[in-house]
Coordinates of C-alpha atoms in Angstrom, one line a residue:
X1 CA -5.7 -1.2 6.6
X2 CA -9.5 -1.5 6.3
X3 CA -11.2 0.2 9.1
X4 CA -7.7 1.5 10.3
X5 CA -6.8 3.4 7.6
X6 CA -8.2 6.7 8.9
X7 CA -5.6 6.8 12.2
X8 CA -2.3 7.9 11.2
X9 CA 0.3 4.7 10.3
X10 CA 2.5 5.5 13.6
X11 CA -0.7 6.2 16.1
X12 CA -1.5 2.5 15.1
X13 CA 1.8 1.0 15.4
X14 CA 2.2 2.5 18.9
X15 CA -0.9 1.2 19.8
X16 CA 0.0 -1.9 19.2
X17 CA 3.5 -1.9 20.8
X18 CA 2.0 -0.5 24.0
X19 CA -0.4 -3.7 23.8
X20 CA 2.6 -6.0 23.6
X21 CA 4.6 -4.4 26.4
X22 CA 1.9 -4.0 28.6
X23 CA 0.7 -7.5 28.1
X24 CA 4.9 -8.3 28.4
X25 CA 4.7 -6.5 31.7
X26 CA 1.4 -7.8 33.1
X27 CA 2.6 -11.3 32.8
X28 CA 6.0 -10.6 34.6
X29 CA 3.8 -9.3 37.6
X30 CA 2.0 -12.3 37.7
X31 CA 4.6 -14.6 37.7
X32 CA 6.4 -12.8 40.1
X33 CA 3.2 -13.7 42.4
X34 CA 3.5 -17.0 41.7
X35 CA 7.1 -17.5 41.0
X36 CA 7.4 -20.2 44.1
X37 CA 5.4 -22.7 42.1
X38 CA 8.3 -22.7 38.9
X39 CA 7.5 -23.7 35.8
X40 CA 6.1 -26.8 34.8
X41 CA 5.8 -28.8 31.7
X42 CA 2.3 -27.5 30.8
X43 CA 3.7 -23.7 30.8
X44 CA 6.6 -24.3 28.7
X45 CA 4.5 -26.0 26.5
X46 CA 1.8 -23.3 26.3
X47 CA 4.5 -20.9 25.8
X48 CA 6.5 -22.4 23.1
X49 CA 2.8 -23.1 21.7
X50 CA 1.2 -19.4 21.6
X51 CA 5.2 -18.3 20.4
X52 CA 4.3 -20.7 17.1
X53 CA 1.3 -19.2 16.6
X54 CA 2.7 -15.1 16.5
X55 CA 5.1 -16.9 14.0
X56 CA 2.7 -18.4 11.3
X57 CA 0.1 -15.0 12.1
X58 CA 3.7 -13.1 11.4
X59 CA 4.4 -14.9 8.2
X60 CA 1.1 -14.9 6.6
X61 CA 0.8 -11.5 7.9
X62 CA 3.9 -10.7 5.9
X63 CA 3.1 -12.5 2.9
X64 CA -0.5 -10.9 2.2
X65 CA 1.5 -7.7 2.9
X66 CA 4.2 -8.1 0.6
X67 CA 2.4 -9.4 -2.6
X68 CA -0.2 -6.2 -2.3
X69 CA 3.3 -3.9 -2.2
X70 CA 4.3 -5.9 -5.2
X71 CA 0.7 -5.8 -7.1
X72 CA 0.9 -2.2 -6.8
X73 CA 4.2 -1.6 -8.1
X74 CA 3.3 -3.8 -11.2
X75 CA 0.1 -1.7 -11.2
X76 CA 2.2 1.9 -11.7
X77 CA 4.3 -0.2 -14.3
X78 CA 1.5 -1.4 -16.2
X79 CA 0.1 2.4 -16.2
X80 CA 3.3 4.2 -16.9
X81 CA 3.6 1.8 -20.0
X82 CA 0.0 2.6 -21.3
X83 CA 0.2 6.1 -20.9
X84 CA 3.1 6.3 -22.5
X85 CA 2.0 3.9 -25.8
X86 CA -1.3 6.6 -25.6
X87 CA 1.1 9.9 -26.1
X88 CA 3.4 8.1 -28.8
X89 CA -0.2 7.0 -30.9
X90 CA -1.6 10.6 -29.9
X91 CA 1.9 12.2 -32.2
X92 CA -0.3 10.2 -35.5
X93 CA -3.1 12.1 -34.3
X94 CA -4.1 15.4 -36.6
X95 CA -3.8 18.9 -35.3
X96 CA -4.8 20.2 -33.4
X97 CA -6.1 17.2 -31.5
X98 CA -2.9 15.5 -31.4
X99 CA -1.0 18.7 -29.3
X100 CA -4.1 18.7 -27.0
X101 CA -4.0 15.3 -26.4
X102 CA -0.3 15.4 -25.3
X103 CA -0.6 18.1 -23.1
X104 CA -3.3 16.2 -21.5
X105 CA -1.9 13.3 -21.2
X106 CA 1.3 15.2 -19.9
X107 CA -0.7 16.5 -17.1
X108 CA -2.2 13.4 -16.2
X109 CA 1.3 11.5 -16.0
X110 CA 2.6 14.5 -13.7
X111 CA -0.3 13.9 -11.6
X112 CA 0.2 9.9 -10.8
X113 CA 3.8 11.3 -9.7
X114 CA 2.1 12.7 -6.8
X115 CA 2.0 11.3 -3.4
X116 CA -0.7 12.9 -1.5
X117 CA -1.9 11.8 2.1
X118 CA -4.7 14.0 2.9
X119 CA -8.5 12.6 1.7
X120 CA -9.2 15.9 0.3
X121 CA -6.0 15.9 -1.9
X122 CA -6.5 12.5 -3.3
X123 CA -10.6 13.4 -4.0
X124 CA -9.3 16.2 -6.0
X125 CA -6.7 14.5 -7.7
X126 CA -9.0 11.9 -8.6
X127 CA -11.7 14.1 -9.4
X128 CA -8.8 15.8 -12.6
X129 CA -7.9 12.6 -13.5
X130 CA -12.0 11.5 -14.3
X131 CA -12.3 15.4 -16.6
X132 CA -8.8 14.5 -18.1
X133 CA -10.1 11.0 -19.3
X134 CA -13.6 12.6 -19.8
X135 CA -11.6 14.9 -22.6
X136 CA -9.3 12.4 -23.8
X137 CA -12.3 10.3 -24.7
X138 CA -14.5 13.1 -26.3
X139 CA -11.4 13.8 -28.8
X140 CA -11.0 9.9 -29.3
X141 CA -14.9 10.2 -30.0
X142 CA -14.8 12.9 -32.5
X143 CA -11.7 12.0 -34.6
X144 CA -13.7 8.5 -35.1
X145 CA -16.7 10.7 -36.0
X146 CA -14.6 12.2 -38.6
X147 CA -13.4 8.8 -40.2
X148 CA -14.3 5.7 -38.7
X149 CA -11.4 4.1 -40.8
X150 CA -8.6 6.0 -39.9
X151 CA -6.2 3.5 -38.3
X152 CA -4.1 6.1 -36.0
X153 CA -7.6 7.1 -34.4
X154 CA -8.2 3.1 -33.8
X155 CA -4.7 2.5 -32.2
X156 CA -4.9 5.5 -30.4
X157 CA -8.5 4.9 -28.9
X158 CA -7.4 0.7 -27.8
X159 CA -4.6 2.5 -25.9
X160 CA -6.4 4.9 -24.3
X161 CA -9.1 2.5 -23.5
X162 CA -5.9 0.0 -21.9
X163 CA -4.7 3.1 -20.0
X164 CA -7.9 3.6 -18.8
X165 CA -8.3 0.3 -17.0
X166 CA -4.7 0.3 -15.8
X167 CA -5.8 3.4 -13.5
X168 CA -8.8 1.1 -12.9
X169 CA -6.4 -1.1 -11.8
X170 CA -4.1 0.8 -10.0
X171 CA -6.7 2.7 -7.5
X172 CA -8.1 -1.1 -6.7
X173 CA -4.6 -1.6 -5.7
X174 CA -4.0 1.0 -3.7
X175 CA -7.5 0.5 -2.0
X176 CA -6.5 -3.0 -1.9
X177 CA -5.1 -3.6 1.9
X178 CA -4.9 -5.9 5.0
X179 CA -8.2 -6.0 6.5
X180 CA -8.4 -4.7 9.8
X181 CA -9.6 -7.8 11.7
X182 CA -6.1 -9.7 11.0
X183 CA -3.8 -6.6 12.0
X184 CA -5.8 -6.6 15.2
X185 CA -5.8 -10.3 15.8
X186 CA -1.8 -10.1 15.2
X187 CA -1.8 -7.7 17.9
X188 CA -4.0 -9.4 20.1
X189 CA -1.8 -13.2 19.7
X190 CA 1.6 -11.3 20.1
X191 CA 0.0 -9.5 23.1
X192 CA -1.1 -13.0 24.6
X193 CA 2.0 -14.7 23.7
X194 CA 4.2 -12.1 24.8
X195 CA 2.2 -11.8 28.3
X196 CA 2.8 -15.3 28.6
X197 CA 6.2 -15.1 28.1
X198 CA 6.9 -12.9 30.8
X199 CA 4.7 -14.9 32.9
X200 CA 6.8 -17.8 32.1
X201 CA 10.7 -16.2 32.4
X202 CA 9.7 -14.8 35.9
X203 CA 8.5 -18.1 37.2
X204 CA 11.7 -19.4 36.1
X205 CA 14.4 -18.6 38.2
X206 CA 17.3 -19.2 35.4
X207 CA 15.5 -16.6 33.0
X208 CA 16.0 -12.6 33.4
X209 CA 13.4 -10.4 32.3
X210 CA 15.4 -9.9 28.9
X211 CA 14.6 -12.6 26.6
X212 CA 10.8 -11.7 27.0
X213 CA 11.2 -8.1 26.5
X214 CA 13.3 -9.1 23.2
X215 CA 10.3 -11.1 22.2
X216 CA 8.2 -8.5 22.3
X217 CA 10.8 -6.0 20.5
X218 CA 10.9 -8.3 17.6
X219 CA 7.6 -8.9 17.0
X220 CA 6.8 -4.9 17.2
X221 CA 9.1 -4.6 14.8
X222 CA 8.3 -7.3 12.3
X223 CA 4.3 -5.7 12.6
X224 CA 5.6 -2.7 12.0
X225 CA 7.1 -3.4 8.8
X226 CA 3.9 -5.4 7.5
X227 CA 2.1 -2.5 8.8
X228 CA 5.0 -0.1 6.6
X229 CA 4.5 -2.6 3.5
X230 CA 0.8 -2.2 3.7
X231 CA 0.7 1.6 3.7
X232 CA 1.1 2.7 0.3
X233 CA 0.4 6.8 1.2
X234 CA 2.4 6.8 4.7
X235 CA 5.3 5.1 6.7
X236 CA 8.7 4.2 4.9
X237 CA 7.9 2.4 2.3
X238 CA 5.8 4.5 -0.5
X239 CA 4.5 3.9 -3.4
X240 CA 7.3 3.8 -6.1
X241 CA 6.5 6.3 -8.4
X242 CA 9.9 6.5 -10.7
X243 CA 7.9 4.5 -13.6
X244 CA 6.0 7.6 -13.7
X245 CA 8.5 10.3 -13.3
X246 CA 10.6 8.9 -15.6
X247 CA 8.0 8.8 -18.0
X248 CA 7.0 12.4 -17.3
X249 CA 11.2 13.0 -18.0
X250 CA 10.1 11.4 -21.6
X251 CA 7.0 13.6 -22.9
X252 CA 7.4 16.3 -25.4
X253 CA 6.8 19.4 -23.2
X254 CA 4.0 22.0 -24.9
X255 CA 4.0 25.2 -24.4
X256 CA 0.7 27.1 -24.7
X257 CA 0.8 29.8 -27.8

């Protein structure tokens, strides 16, 4: 969420929600000032108006939201996938290379299964994960030292180079979130809109307070799930990690002699 990423995901949502209601609220007082004027065409208008507008910021909200959750689930795919080609061309691999390489690559499948939240967790994960690939690469380097024309050390060096741009990949994903300017401008349109709708349902003496405070519900709510979708380390909706579990299920395990 950009520059909002450092609050937790439920400090920002209620932040939000107490804009809306308080904007909700504000405009109810102020209608009930002027609720002997009623409501005239121009108001209705402007309401129905600002209302449109929360619904296309909602939807394209929504969409950005919903392809990045999909992106990086096709990310873990794509990296599950060329981890696991990697350990199957590592088995060709001679001894003991080919055991250390496993293990390796083992640990580094076990690690992506991890759903950290802290800063200082995820620096240290993704500080292993450089000195894993720093020793994968160092044994793909000197097996093709060895024997440039090996094919097992070719295939298993284009894998590991593809598995290495899939976690390129995959972190850009991750990193890759609504920017902070639209979540607030959402806030600040529903705010307005739902302000206005209060303003308008109290200078109208066959509307009750109710429709404008369900207004206001739904559109916390909707935000809150684009907020949820957009928040691959918090909130409900977490990265989907079974590509990598199950492939962790898959690996030979090996024990140290």
């Amino acid at each position: 969420m950009g520059q909002l990423s450092g609050y937790p995901l439920l400090l920002v949502f209620l932040g939000g929600v107490c804009a809306v209601f308080l904007a909700c609220e504000i405009g109810w007082q102020l209608g009930k000032r002027n609720e002997s004027k009623g409501v005239s065409n121009h108001i209705a208008a402007l309401e129905q108006v600002l209302l449109g507008m929360v619904a296309l910021m909602v939807g394209f909200s929504f969409l950005m939201a919903l392809t990045r959750f999909e992106a990086r689930r096709e990310a873990t795919v794509n990296l599950a996938n060329a981890i696991g080609t990697t350990a199957l061309r590592a088995r060709l691999l001679p001894e003991p290379t080919g055991t250390e390489t496993l293990k390796l690559l083992r640990e580094y499948a076990q690690m992506r299964t991890a759903l950290s939240t802290s800063d200082k967790a995820r620096t240290a994960l993704l500080a292993r994960t450089n000195e894993i690939q720093e020793k994968l690469w160092q044994h793909a380097n000197t097996l093709s030292a060895k024997d440039k024309e090996i094919v097992p050390t070719g295939l298993f060096i284009q894998s590991l180079n593809e598995m290495i741009d899939n976690q390129a990949k995959r972190l850009a994903e991750l990193r890759n979130q609504i920017p902070a300017e639209i979540l607030i401008a959402l806030f600040a349109i529903a705010s307005a809109s739902c302000g206005f709708a209060g303003y308008a349902s109290r200078l109208d003496p066959l509307r009750s307070r109710l429709p404008a405070v369900m207004i206001a519900t739904s559109v916390s709510a909707v935000i809150f799930v684009i907020i949820d979708l957009d928040s691959p380390r918090a909130g409900l909706l977490k990265e989907d990690v079974r590509p990598m579990i199950d492939l962790v299920a898959g690996l030979p395990v090996i024990k140290d002699e």
